[in-house]
Short mmCIF file of C-alpha atoms in Angstrom, two decimals:
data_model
loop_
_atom_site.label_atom_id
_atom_site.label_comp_id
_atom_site.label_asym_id
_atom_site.label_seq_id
_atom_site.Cartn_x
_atom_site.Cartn_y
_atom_site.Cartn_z
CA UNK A 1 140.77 155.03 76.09
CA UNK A 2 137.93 154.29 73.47
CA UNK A 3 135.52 157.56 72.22
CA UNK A 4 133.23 156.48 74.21
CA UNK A 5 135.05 156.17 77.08
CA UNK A 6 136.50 159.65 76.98
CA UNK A 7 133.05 161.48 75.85
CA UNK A 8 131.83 159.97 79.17
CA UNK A 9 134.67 161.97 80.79
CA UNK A 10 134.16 164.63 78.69
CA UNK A 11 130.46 164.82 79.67
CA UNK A 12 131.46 164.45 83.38
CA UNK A 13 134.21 167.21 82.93
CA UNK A 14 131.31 169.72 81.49
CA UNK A 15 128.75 169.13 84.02
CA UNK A 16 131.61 170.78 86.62
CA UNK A 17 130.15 174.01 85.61
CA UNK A 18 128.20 176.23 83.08
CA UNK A 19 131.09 177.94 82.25
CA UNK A 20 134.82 176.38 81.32
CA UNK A 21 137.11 179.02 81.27
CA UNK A 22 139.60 179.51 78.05
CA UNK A 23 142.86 181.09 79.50
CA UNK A 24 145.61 182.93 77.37
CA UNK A 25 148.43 182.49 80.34
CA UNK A 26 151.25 184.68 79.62
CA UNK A 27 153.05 184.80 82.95
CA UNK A 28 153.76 181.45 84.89
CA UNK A 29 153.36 183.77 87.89
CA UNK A 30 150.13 184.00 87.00
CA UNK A 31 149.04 180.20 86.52
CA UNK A 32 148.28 179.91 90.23
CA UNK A 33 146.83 182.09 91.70
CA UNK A 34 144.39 182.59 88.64
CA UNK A 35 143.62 179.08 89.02
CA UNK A 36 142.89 179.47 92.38
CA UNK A 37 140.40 182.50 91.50
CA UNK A 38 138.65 180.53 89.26
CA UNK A 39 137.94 177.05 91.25
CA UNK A 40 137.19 179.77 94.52
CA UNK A 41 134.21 181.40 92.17
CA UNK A 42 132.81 177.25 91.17
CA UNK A 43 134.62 177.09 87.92
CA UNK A 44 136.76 174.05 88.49
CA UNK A 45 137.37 172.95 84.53
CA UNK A 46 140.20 175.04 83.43
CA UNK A 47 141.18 175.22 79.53
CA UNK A 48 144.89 176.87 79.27
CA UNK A 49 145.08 176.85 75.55
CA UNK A 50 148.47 176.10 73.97
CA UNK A 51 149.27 179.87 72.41
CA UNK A 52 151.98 180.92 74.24
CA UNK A 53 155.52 179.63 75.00
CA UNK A 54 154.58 178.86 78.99
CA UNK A 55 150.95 177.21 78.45
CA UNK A 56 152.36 173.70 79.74
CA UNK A 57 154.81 175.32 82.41
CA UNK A 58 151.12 177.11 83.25
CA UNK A 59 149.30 173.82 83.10
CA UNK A 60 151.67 172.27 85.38
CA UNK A 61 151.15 174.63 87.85
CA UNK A 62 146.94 174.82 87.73
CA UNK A 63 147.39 171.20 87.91
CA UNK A 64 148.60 171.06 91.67
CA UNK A 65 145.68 173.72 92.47
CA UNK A 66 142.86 171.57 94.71
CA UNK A 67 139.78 171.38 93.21
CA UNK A 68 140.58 172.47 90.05
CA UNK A 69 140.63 170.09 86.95
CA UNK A 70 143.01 171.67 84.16
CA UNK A 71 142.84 170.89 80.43
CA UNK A 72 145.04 171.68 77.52
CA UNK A 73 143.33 173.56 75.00
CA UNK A 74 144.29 174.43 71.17
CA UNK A 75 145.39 170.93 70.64
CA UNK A 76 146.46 170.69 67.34
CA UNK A 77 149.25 167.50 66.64
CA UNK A 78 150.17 164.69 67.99
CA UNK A 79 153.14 165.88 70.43
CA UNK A 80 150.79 168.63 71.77
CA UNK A 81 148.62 165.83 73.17
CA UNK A 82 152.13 164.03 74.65
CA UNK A 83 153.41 167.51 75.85
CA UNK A 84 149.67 168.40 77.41
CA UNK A 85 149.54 164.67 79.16
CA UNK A 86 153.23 164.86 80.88
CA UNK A 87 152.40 168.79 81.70
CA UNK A 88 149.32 167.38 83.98
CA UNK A 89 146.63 167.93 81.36
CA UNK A 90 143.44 165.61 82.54
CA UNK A 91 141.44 166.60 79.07
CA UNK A 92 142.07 168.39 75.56
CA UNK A 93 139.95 170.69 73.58
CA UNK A 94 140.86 171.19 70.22
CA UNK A 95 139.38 173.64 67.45
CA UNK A 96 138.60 171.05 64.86
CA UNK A 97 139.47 167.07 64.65
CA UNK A 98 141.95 165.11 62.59
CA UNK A 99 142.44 161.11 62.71
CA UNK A 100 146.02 161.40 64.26
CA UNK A 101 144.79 163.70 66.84
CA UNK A 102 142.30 161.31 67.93
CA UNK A 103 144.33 158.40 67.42
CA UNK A 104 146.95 160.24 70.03
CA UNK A 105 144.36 160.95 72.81
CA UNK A 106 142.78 157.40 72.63
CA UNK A 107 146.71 156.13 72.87
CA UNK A 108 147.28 158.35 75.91
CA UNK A 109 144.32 158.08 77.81
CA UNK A 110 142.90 161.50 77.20
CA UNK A 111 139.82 162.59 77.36
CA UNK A 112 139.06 164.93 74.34
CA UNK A 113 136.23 167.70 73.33
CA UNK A 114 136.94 167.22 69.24
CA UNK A 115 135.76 170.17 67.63
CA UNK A 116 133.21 170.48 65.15
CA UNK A 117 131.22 173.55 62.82
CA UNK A 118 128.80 171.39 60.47
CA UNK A 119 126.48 168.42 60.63
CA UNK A 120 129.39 166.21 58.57
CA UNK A 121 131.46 167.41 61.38
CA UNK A 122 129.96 166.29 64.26
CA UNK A 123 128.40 163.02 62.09
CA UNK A 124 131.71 161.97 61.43
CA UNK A 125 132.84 162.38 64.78
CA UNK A 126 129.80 160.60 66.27
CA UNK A 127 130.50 157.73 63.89
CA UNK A 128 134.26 157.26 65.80
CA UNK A 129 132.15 157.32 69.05
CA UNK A 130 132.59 160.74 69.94
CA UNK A 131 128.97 162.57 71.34
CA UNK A 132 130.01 164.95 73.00
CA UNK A 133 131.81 167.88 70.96
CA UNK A 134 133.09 171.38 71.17
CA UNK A 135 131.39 173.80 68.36
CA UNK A 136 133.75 176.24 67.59
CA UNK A 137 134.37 179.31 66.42
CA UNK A 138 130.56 179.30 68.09
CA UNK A 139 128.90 182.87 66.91
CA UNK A 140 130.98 182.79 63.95
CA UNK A 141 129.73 179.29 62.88
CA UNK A 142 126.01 179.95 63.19
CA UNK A 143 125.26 180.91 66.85
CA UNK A 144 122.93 179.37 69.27
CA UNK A 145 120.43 179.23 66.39
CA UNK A 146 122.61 176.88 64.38
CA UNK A 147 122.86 174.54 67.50
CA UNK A 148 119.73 174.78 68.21
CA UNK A 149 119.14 173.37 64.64
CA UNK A 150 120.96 170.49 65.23
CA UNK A 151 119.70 169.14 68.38
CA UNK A 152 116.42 167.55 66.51
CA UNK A 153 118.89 165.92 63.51
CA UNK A 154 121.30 164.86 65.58
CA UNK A 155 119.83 164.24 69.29
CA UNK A 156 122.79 161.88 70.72
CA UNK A 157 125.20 165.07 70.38
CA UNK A 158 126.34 167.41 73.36
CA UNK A 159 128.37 170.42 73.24
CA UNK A 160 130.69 173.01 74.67
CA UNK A 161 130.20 175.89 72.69
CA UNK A 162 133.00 178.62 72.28
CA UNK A 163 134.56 181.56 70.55
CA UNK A 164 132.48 184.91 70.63
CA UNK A 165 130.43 183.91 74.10
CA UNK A 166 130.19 186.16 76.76
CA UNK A 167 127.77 186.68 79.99
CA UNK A 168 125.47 188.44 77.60
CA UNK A 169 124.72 185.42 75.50
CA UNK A 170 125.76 182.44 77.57
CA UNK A 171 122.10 182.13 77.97
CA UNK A 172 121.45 181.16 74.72
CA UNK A 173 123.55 178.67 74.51
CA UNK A 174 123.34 176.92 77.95
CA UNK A 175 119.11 177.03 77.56
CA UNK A 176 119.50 174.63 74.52
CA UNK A 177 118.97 171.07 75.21
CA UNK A 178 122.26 169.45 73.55
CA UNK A 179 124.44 172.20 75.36
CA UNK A 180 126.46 171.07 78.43
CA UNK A 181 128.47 173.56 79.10
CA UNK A 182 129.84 177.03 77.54
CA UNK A 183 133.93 178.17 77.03
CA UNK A 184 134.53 181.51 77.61
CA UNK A 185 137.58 183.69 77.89
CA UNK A 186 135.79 186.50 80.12
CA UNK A 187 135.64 185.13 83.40
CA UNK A 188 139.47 186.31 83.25
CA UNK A 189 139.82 189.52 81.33
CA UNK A 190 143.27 189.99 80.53
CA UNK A 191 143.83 193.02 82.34
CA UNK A 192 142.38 191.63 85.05
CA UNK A 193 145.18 188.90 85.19
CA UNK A 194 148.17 190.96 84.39
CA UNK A 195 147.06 193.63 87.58
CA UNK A 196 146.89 190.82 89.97
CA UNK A 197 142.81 191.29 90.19
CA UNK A 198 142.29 187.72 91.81
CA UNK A 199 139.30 188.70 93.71
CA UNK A 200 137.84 190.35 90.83
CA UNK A 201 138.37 187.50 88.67
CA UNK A 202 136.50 185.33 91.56
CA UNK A 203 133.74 187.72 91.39
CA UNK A 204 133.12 187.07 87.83
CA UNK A 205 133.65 182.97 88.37
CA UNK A 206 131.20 183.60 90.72
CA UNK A 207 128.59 185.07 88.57
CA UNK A 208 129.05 182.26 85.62
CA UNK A 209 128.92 179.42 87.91
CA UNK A 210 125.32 180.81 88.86
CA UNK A 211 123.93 180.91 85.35
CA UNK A 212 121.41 178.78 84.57
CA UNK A 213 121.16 175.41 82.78
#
């Protein structure tokens, strides 16, 4: 798969829905039904980051839920983009971008949101092929002000914003012209999952599918 080729899928994966949901899965019990939750409330793009010992048991599950397209997120080496492919991963996020990451998701056919926090960053990454980007850790690294900043500069560049968003602020983020889509870990609360809260968690889904864009 060539840059281009997977930012087009990239693109295509973060017009699903305003909001892509970053899940800390715990409990394979869990992977499911929270899945399930999520797609039910219009968030279909799931990101089950690789920080805990059952993330690719949990993205093998989310990945026979219908309707639902599930990603590997925290991808950091090589082997996490092998283990994330044979788990059912159909894209990776990762929090920044090395040549052997990229060179690994080209050679395995998937589609990638590179990370990026400056305009080198995202420059470099353009100049492999790559235009559309995650900015991460978002509030941290300058905020929707700071992407806002860019989108004159650097015009050809779309993002998925994330670390430090909420409902509160999505706004400001999805309002800006180069921003495609938000990641967000609070359309599934923690407490929410380990209580079994599957129609609360819909309810929120719900409420971030409808924000604007």
């Amino acid at each position: 798969m060539t840059p281009q080729d997977a930012s087009l899928k990239a693109e295509e994966i973060c017009r699903l829905a305003p909001v892509v949901p970053v899940l800390v899965v715990h409990d394979v019990a869990h992977a499911r039904p929270l899945a399930e939750a999520l797609v039910a409330g219009g968030l279909p793009a799931l990101e089950v980051t690789l920080r805990t010992p059952v993330a690719l048991e949990v993205i093998a599950e989310m990945a026979q839920v219908p309707g639902g397209v599930v990603g590997a997120g925290t991808l950091l080496t090589p082997d996490d983009v092998t283990a994330a492919k044979a788990a059912g991963a159909r894209f990776g996020v990762s929090p920044g971008a090395t040549d052997r990451l990229l060179d690994a998701c080209e050679a395995a056919d998937l589609p990638i949101l590179p990370g990026a926090t400056s305009a080198s960053e995202s420059m470099r990454l353009l100049d492999r092929g790559y235009s559309v980007q995650k900015f991460f850790p978002a509030e941290a690294a300058g905020g929707a002000a700071f992407l806002k900043s860019l989108a004159s500069p650097l015009p050809q560049i779309r993002f998925c914003p994330t670390g430090g968003i909420g409902l509160g602020n999505a706004n400001d983020y999805l309002s800006l012209p180069n921003v495609l889509c938000v990641g967000g870990s609070w359309v599934a609360p923690s407490d929410m999952v380990q209580s079994g809260d599957w129609a609360g968690i819909t309810a929120l889904a719900r409420a971030a599918s409808a924000l604007p864009r």
